[in-house]
CSV table of C-alpha atoms and ligand atoms in Angstrom, one decimal:
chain,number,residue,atom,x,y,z
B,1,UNK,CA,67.5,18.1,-2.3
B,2,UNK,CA,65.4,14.7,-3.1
B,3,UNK,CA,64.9,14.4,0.7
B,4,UNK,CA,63.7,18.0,1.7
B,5,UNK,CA,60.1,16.9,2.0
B,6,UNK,CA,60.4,13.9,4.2
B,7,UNK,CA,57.7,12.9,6.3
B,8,UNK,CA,57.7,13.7,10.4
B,9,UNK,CA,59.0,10.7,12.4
B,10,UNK,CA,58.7,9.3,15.7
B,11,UNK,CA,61.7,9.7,17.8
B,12,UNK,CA,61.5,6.6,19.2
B,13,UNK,CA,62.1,5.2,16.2
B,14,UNK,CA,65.6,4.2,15.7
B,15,UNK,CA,67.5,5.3,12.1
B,16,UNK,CA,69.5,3.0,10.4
B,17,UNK,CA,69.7,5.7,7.7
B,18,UNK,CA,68.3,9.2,7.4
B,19,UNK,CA,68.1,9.4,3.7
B,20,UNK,CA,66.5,7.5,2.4
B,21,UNK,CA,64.9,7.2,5.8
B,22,UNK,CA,65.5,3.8,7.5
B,23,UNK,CA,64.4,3.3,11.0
B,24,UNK,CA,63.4,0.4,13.6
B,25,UNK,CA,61.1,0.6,16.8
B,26,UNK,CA,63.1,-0.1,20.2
B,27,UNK,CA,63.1,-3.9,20.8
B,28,UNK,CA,61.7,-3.3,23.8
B,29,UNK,CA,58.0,-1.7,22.9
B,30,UNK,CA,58.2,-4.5,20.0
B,31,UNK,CA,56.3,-7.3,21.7
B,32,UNK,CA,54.3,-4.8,24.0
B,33,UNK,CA,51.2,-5.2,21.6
B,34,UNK,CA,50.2,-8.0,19.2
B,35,UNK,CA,49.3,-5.0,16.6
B,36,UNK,CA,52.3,-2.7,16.3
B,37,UNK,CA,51.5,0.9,16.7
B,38,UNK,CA,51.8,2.9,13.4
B,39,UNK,CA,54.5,5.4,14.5
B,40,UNK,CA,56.2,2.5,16.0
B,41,UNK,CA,56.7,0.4,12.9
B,42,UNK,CA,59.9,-0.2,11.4
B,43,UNK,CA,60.3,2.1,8.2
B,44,UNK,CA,62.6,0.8,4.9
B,45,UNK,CA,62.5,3.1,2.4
B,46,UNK,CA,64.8,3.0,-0.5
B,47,UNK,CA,64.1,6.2,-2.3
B,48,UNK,CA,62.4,9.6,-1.0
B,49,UNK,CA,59.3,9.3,0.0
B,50,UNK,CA,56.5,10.3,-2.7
B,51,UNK,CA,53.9,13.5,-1.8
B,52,UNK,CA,51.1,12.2,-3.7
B,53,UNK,CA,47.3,13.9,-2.7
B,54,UNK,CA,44.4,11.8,-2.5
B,55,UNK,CA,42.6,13.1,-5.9
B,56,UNK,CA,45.4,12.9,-8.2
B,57,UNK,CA,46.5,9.2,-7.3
B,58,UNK,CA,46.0,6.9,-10.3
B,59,UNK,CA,46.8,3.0,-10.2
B,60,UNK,CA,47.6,1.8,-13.6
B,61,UNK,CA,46.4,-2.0,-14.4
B,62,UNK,CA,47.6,-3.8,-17.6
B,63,UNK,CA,46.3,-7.2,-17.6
B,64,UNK,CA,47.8,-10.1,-19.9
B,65,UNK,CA,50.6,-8.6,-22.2
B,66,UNK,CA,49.7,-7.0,-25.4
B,67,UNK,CA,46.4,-5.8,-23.4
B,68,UNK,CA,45.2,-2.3,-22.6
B,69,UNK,CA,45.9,0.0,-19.6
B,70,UNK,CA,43.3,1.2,-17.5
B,71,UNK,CA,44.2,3.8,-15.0
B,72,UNK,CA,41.8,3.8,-11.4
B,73,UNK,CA,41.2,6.6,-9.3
B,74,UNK,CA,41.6,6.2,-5.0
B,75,UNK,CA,37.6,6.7,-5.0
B,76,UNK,CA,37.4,3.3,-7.6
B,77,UNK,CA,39.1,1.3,-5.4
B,78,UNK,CA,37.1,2.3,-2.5
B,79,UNK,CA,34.0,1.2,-4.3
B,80,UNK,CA,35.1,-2.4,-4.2
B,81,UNK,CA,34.8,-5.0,-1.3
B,82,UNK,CA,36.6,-4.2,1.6
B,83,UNK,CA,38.5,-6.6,3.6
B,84,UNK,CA,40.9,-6.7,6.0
B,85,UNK,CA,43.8,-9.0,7.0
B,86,UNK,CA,46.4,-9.1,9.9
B,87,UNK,CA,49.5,-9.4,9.0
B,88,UNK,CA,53.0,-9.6,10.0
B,89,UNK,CA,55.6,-7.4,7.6
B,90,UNK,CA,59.6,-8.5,8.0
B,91,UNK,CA,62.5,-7.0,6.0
B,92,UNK,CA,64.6,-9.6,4.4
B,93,UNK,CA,67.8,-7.5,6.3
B,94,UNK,CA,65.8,-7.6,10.0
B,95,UNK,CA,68.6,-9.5,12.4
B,96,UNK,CA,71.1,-8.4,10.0
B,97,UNK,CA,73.5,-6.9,12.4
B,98,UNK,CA,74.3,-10.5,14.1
B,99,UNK,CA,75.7,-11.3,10.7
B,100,UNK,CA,77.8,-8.4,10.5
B,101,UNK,CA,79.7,-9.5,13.7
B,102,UNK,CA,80.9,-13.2,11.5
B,103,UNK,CA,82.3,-11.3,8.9
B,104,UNK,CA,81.3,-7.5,7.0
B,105,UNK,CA,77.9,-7.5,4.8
B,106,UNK,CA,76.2,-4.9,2.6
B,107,UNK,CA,73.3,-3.5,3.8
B,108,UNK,CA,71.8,-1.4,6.8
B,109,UNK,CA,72.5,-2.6,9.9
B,110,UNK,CA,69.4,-4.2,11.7
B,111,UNK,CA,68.4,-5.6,15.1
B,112,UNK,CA,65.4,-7.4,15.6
B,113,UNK,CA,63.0,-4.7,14.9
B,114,UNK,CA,62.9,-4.4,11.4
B,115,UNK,CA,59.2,-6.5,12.0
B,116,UNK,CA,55.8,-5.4,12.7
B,117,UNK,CA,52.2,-7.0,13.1
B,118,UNK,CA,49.4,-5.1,11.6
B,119,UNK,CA,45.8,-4.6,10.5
B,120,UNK,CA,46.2,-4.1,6.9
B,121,UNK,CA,42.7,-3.1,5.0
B,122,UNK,CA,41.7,-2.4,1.7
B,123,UNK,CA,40.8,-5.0,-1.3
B,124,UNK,CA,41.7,-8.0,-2.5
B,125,UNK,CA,43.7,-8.7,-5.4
B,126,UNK,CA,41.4,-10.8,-6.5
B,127,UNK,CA,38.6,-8.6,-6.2
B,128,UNK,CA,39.9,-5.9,-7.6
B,129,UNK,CA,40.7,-8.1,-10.9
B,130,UNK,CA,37.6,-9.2,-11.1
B,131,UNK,CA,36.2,-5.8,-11.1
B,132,UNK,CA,38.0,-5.3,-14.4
B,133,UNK,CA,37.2,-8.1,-15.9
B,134,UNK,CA,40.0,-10.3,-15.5
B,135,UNK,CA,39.0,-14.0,-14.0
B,136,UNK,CA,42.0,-14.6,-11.6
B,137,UNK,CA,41.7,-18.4,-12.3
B,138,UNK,CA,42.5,-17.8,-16.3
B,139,UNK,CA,45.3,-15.6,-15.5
B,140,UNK,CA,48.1,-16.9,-18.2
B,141,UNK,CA,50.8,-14.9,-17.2
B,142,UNK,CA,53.2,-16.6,-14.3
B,143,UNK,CA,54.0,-13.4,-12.5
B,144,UNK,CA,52.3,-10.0,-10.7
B,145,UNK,CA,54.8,-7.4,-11.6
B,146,UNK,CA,54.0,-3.9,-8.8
B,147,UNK,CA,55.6,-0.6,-9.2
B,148,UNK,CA,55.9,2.5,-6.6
B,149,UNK,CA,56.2,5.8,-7.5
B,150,UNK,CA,59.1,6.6,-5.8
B,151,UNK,CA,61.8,6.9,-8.6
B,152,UNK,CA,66.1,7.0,-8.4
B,153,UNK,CA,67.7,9.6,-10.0
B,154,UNK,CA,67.5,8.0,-13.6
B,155,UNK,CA,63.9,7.7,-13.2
B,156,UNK,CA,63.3,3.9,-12.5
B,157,UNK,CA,60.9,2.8,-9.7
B,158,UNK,CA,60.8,0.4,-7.3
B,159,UNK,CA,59.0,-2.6,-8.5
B,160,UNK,CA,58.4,-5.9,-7.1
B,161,UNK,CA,56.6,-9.4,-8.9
B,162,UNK,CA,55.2,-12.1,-6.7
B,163,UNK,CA,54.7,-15.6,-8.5
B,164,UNK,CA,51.0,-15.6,-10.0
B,165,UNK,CA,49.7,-18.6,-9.2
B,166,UNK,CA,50.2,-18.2,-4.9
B,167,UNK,CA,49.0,-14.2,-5.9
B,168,UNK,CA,45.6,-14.8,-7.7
B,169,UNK,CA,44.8,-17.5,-5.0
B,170,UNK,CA,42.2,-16.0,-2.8
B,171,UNK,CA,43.3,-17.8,0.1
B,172,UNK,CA,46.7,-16.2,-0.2
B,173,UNK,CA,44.8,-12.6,0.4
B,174,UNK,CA,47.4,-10.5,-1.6
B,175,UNK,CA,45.7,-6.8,-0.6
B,176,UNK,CA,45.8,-3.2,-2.5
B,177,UNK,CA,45.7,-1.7,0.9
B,178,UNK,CA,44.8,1.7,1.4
B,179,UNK,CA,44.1,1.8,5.6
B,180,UNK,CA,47.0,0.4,8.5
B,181,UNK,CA,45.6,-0.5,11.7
B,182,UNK,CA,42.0,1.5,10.5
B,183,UNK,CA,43.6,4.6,9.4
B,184,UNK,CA,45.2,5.6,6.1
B,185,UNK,CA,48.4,4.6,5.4
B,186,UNK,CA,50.7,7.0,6.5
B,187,UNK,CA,52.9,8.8,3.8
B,188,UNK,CA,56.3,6.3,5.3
B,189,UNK,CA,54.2,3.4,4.5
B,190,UNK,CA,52.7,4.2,1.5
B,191,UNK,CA,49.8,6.5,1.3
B,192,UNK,CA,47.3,6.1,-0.5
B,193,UNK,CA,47.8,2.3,-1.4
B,194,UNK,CA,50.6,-0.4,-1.1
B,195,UNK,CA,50.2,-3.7,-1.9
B,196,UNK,CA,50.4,-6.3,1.1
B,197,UNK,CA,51.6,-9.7,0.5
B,198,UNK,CA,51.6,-12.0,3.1
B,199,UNK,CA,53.7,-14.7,4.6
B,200,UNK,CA,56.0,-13.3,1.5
B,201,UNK,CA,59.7,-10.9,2.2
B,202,UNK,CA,57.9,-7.0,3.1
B,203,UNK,CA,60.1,-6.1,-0.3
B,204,UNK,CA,57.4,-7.2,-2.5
B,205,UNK,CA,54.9,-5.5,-0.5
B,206,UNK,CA,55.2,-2.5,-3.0
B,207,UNK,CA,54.3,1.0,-1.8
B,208,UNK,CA,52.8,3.8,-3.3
B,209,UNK,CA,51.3,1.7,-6.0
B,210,UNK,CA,51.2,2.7,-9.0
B,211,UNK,CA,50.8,-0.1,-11.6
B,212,UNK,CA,50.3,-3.4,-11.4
B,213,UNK,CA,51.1,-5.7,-14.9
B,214,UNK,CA,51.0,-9.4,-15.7
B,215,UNK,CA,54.2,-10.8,-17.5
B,216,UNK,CA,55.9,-14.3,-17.6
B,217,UNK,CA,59.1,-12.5,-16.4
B,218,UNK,CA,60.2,-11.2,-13.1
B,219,UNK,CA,60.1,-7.4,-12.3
B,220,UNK,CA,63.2,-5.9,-14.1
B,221,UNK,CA,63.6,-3.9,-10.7
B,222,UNK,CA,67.1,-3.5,-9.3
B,223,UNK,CA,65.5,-5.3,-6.2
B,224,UNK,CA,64.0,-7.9,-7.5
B,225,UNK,CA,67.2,-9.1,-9.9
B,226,UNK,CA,70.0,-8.0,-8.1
B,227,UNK,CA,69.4,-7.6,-4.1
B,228,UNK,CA,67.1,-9.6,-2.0
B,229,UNK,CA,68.4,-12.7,-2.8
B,230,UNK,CA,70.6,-15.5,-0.7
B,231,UNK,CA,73.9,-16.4,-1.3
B,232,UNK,CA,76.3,-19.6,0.0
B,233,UNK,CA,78.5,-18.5,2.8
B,234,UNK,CA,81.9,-19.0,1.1
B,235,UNK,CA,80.1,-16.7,-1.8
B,236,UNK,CA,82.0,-13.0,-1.8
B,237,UNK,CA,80.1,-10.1,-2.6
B,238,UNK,CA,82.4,-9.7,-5.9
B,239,UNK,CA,81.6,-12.4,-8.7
B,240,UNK,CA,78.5,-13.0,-7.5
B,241,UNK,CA,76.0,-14.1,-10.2
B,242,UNK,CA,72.9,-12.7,-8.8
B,243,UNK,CA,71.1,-14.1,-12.2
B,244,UNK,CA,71.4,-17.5,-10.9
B,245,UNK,CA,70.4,-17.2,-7.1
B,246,UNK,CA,66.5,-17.2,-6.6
B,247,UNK,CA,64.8,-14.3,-5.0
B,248,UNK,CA,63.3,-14.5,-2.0
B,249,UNK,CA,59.4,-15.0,-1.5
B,250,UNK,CA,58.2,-16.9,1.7
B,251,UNK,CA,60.4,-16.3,4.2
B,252,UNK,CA,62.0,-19.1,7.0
B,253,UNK,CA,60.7,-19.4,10.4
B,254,UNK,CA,62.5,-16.4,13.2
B,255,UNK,CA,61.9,-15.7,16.7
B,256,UNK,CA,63.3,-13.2,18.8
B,257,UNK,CA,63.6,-11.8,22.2
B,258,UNK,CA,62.5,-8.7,23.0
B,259,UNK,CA,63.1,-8.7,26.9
B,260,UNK,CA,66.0,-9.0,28.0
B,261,UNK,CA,68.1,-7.0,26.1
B,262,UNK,CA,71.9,-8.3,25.3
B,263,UNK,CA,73.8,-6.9,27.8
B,264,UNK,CA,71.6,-6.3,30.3
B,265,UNK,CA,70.9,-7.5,33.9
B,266,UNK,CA,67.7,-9.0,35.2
B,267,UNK,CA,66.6,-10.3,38.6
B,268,UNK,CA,66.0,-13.5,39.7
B,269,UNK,CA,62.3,-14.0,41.4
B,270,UNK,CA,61.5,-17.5,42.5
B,271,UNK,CA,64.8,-19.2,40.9
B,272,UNK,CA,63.7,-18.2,37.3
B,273,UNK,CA,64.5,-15.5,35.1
B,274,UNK,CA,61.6,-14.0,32.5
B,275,UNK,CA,61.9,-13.2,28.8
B,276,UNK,CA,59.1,-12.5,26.4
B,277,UNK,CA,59.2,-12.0,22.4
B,278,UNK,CA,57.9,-12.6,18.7
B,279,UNK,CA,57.6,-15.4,16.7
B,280,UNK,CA,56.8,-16.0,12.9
B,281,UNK,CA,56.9,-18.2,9.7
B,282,UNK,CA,56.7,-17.7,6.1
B,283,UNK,CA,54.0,-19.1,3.7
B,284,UNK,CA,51.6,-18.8,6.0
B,285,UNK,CA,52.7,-21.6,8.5
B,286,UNK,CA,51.6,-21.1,11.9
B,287,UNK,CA,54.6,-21.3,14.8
B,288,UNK,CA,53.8,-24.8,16.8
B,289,UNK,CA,56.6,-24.3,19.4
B,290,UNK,CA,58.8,-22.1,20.9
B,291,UNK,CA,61.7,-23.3,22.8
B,292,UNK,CA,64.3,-21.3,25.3
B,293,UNK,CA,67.5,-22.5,26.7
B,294,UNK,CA,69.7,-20.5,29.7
B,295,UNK,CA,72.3,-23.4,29.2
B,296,UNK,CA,73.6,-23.3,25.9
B,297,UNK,CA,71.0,-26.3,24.8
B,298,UNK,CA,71.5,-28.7,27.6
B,299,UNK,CA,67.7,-28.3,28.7
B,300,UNK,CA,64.9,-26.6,27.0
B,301,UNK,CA,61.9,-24.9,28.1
B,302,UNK,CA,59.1,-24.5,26.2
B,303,UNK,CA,57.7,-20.8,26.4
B,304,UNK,CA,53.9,-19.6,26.7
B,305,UNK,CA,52.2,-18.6,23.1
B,306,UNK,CA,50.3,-15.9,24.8
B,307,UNK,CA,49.0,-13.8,22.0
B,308,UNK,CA,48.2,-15.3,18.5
B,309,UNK,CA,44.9,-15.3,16.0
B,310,UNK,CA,42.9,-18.0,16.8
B,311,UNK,CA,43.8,-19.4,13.1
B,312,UNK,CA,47.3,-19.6,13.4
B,313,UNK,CA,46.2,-22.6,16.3
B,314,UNK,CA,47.0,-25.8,14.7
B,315,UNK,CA,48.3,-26.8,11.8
B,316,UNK,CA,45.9,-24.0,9.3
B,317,UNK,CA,48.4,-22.7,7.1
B,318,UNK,CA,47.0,-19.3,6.4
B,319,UNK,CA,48.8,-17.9,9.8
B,320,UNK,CA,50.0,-14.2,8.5
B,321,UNK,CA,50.3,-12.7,11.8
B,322,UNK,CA,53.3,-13.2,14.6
B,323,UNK,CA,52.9,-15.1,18.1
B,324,UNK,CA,53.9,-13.2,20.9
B,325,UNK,CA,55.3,-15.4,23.4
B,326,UNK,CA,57.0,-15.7,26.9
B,327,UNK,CA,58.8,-18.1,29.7
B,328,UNK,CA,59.8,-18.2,33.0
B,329,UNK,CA,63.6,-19.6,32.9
B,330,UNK,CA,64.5,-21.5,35.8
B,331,UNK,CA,67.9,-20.9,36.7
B,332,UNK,CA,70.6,-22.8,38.9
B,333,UNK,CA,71.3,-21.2,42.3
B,334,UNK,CA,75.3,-19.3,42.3
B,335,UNK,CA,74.8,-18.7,38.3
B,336,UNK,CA,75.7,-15.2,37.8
B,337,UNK,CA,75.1,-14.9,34.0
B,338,UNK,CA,73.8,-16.9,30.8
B,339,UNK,CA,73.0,-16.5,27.4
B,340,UNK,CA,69.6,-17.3,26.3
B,341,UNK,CA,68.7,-18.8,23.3
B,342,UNK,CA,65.1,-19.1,21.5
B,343,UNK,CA,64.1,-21.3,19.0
B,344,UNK,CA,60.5,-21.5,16.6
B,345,UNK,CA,59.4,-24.4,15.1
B,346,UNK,CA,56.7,-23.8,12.5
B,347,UNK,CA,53.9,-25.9,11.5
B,348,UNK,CA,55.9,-27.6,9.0
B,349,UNK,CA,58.6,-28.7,11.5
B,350,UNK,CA,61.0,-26.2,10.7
B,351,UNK,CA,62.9,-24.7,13.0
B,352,UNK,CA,66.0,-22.2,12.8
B,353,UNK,CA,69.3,-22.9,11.9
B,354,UNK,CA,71.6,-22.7,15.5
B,355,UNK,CA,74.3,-20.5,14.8
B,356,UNK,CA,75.1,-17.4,12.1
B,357,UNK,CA,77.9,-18.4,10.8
B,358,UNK,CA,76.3,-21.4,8.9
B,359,UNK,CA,73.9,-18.7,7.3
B,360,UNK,CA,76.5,-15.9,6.7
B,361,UNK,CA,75.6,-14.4,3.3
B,362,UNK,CA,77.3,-11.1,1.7
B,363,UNK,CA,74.0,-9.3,1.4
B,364,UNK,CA,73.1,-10.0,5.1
B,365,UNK,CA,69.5,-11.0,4.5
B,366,UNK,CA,67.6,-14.3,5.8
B,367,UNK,CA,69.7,-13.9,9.5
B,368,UNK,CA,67.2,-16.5,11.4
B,369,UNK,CA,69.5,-18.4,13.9
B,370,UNK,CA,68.7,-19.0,17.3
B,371,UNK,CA,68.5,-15.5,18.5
B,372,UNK,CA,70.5,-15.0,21.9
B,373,UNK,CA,71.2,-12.2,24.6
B,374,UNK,CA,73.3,-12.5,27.3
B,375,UNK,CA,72.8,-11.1,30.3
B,376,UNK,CA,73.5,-10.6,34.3
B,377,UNK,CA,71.4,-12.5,37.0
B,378,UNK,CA,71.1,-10.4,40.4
B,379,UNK,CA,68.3,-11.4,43.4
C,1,MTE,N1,57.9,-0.1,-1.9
C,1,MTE,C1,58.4,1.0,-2.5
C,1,MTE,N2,57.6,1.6,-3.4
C,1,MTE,N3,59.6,1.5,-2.2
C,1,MTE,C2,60.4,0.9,-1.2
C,1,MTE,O1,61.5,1.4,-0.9
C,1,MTE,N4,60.7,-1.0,0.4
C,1,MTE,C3,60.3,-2.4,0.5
C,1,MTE,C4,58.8,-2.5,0.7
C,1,MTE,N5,58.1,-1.8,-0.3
C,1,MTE,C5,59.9,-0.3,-0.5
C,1,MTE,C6,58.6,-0.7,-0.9
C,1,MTE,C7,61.0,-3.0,1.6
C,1,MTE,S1,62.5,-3.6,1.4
C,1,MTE,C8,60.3,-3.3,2.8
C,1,MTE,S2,61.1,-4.1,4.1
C,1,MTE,C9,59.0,-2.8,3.1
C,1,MTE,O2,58.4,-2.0,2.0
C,1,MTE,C10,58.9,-1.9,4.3
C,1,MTE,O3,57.6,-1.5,4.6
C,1,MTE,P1,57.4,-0.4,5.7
C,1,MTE,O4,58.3,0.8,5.5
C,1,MTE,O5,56.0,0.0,5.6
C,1,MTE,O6,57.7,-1.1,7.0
C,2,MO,MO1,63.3,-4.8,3.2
């Protein structure tokens, strides 16, 4: 059995699937902290989870094709400069599950908590090429390829390639992290080291790194060619020509609410209903706004940006964390229930597209409409 020496979990944490193990924190504890707790954050794995011990992990590096591999030890990498960047990780699949009630996908079912905020340390791409003699700025090759360790039964790994130009930009801080939140990565997210990519889809964020190679092709990976990739809405899963659809990268701008729940009923305190939740944007863009409605659009409030790096104020575009936000809805006396709706706007001026079925697509990934719960109002 491939899946007999799983990790221990938190039972909080909600499975999606058990094997490989696939789990999401309760929405409820998501916008608790800006940093999400370790044992709280969501968990995709596609494979079984590698046992690999501290002295016998090697990360293979093969520079420009046609050039030698050299192979670096846990203790190498810890030589180097250390840094540390916050950043947010999302599943292309989180939100899936609104999809799924439009029209069947593939893919795990998801609520809003396949997302999490963390403290991700270790060193910098960048850095680390330098260290072996590659100058990031004379890098010919167009793309980063990463592979895990964790293999399928045929023996391929899960790999990953991020464009080369946005990953040898220091300013994009592409990490070989080996700590999460100032402790080391946990087995689930990918002791020793991962690679952390921000503002990009968490599925290039490769765990249990093993080798990282320049190419002028994409990884050959089954998820980099043939999943993680939109689709048109009128586009059935059969026929599809995933050779021609793009993968994804940056990701589009989300928000969610994480109080209320659908379903459920809240009180009324001084004419106005609370709610609180996460926004974020891909590429780096900060969120500028976030807007709520209790009346299907007819009036919006704009909610509080409570918790947020001081860099993602303004228009900087190197925002990799989330804003945590919330509002006090005022709502019309004898109303008895509403659905809520929330809305980002990033510093681009994007915002999220109003309803799913607009953004159906057969793989269920990329589900960012205006999220909405409805619930009951008693005083
Ligand atoms: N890396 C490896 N080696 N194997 C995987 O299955 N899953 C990817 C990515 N990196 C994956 C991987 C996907 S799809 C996601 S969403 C993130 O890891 C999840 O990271 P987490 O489990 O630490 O939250
Ligand atoms: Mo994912």
């Amino acid at each position: 059995d491939a899946y007999s020496n799983e990790p221990k979990r938190h039972p909080s944490l909600k499975p999606a699937s058990k094997t490989p193990f696939n789990a999401e924190p309760p929405m409820e504890i998501l916008a608790d902290s800006f940093i999400t707790p370790n044992d709280l954050f969501y968990v995709r794995n596609h494979l079984p989870v590698p046992d690999i011990k501290e002295d016998e992990y090697e990360l293979e590096f093969e520079g420009e094709p046609g050039s030698k591999t050299i192979t670096l030890s846990l203790s190498d990498l810890k030589k180097l400069p250390k840094t540390t960047v916050t950043a947010v990780l999302q599943c292309a699949g989180n939100r899936r599950g609104e999809l799924i009630e439009i029209k069947p996908v593939r893919g795990l079912v998801w609520n809003a908590g396949a997302i999490g905020n963390a403290r991700w340390t270790g060193v910098r791409l960048t850095d680390f090429l330098k260290s072996v003699g590659v100058d990031p700025a004379k890098v010919k090759a167009t793309q980063i390829q990463f592979d895990g360790y964790d293999t399928d039964p045929t023996g391929k790994t899960y790999g990953a390639s991020v464009p080369a130009d946005k990953a040898l930009d220091p300013k994009s801080e592409v990490i070989l992290a080996y700590e999460m939140n100032d402790e080391p990565l946990s087995r689930d997210h990918g002791f020793p080291v991962r690679v952390i990519v921000p503002g990009v889809v968490a599925a290039r964020s490769v765990k249990w790194l093993n080798r990282i190679s320049f190419s002028d092709e994409e990884s050959w990976s089954f998820w980099q060619r043939q999943d993680y990739k939109g689709f048109s809405p009128s586009q059935e899963a059969e026929g599809a020509d995933f050779s021609k659809a793009m993968s994804i990268q940056e990701m589009p701008v989300t928000s969610a609410f994480t109080y209320p729940k659908n379903g459920s009923k809240v009180r009324v305190k001084n004419g106005k209903i609370s709610a609180k939740g996460y926004a974020w944007s891909g590429g780096g863009r900060p969120i500028i706004r976030v807007d709520i409605s209790a009346d299907g659009g007819k009036t919006w409030y704009v909610a509080n940006m409570d918790k947020r790096e001081p860099k993602c104020e303004g228009t900087y575009s190197f925002c990799w964390s989330w804003t945590l936000w919330s509002a006090e809805i005022p709502t019309p006396k004898g109303v008895h229930e509403a659905e809520l709706m929330v809305k980002a706007i990033d510093a681009s001026y994007n915002s999220q597209p109003d309803t799913t079925a607009n953004i159906w697509n057969f793989r269920g990934v990329l589900s960012n409409a205006y999220h909405r719960v409805v619930v009951k109002m008693f005083t």
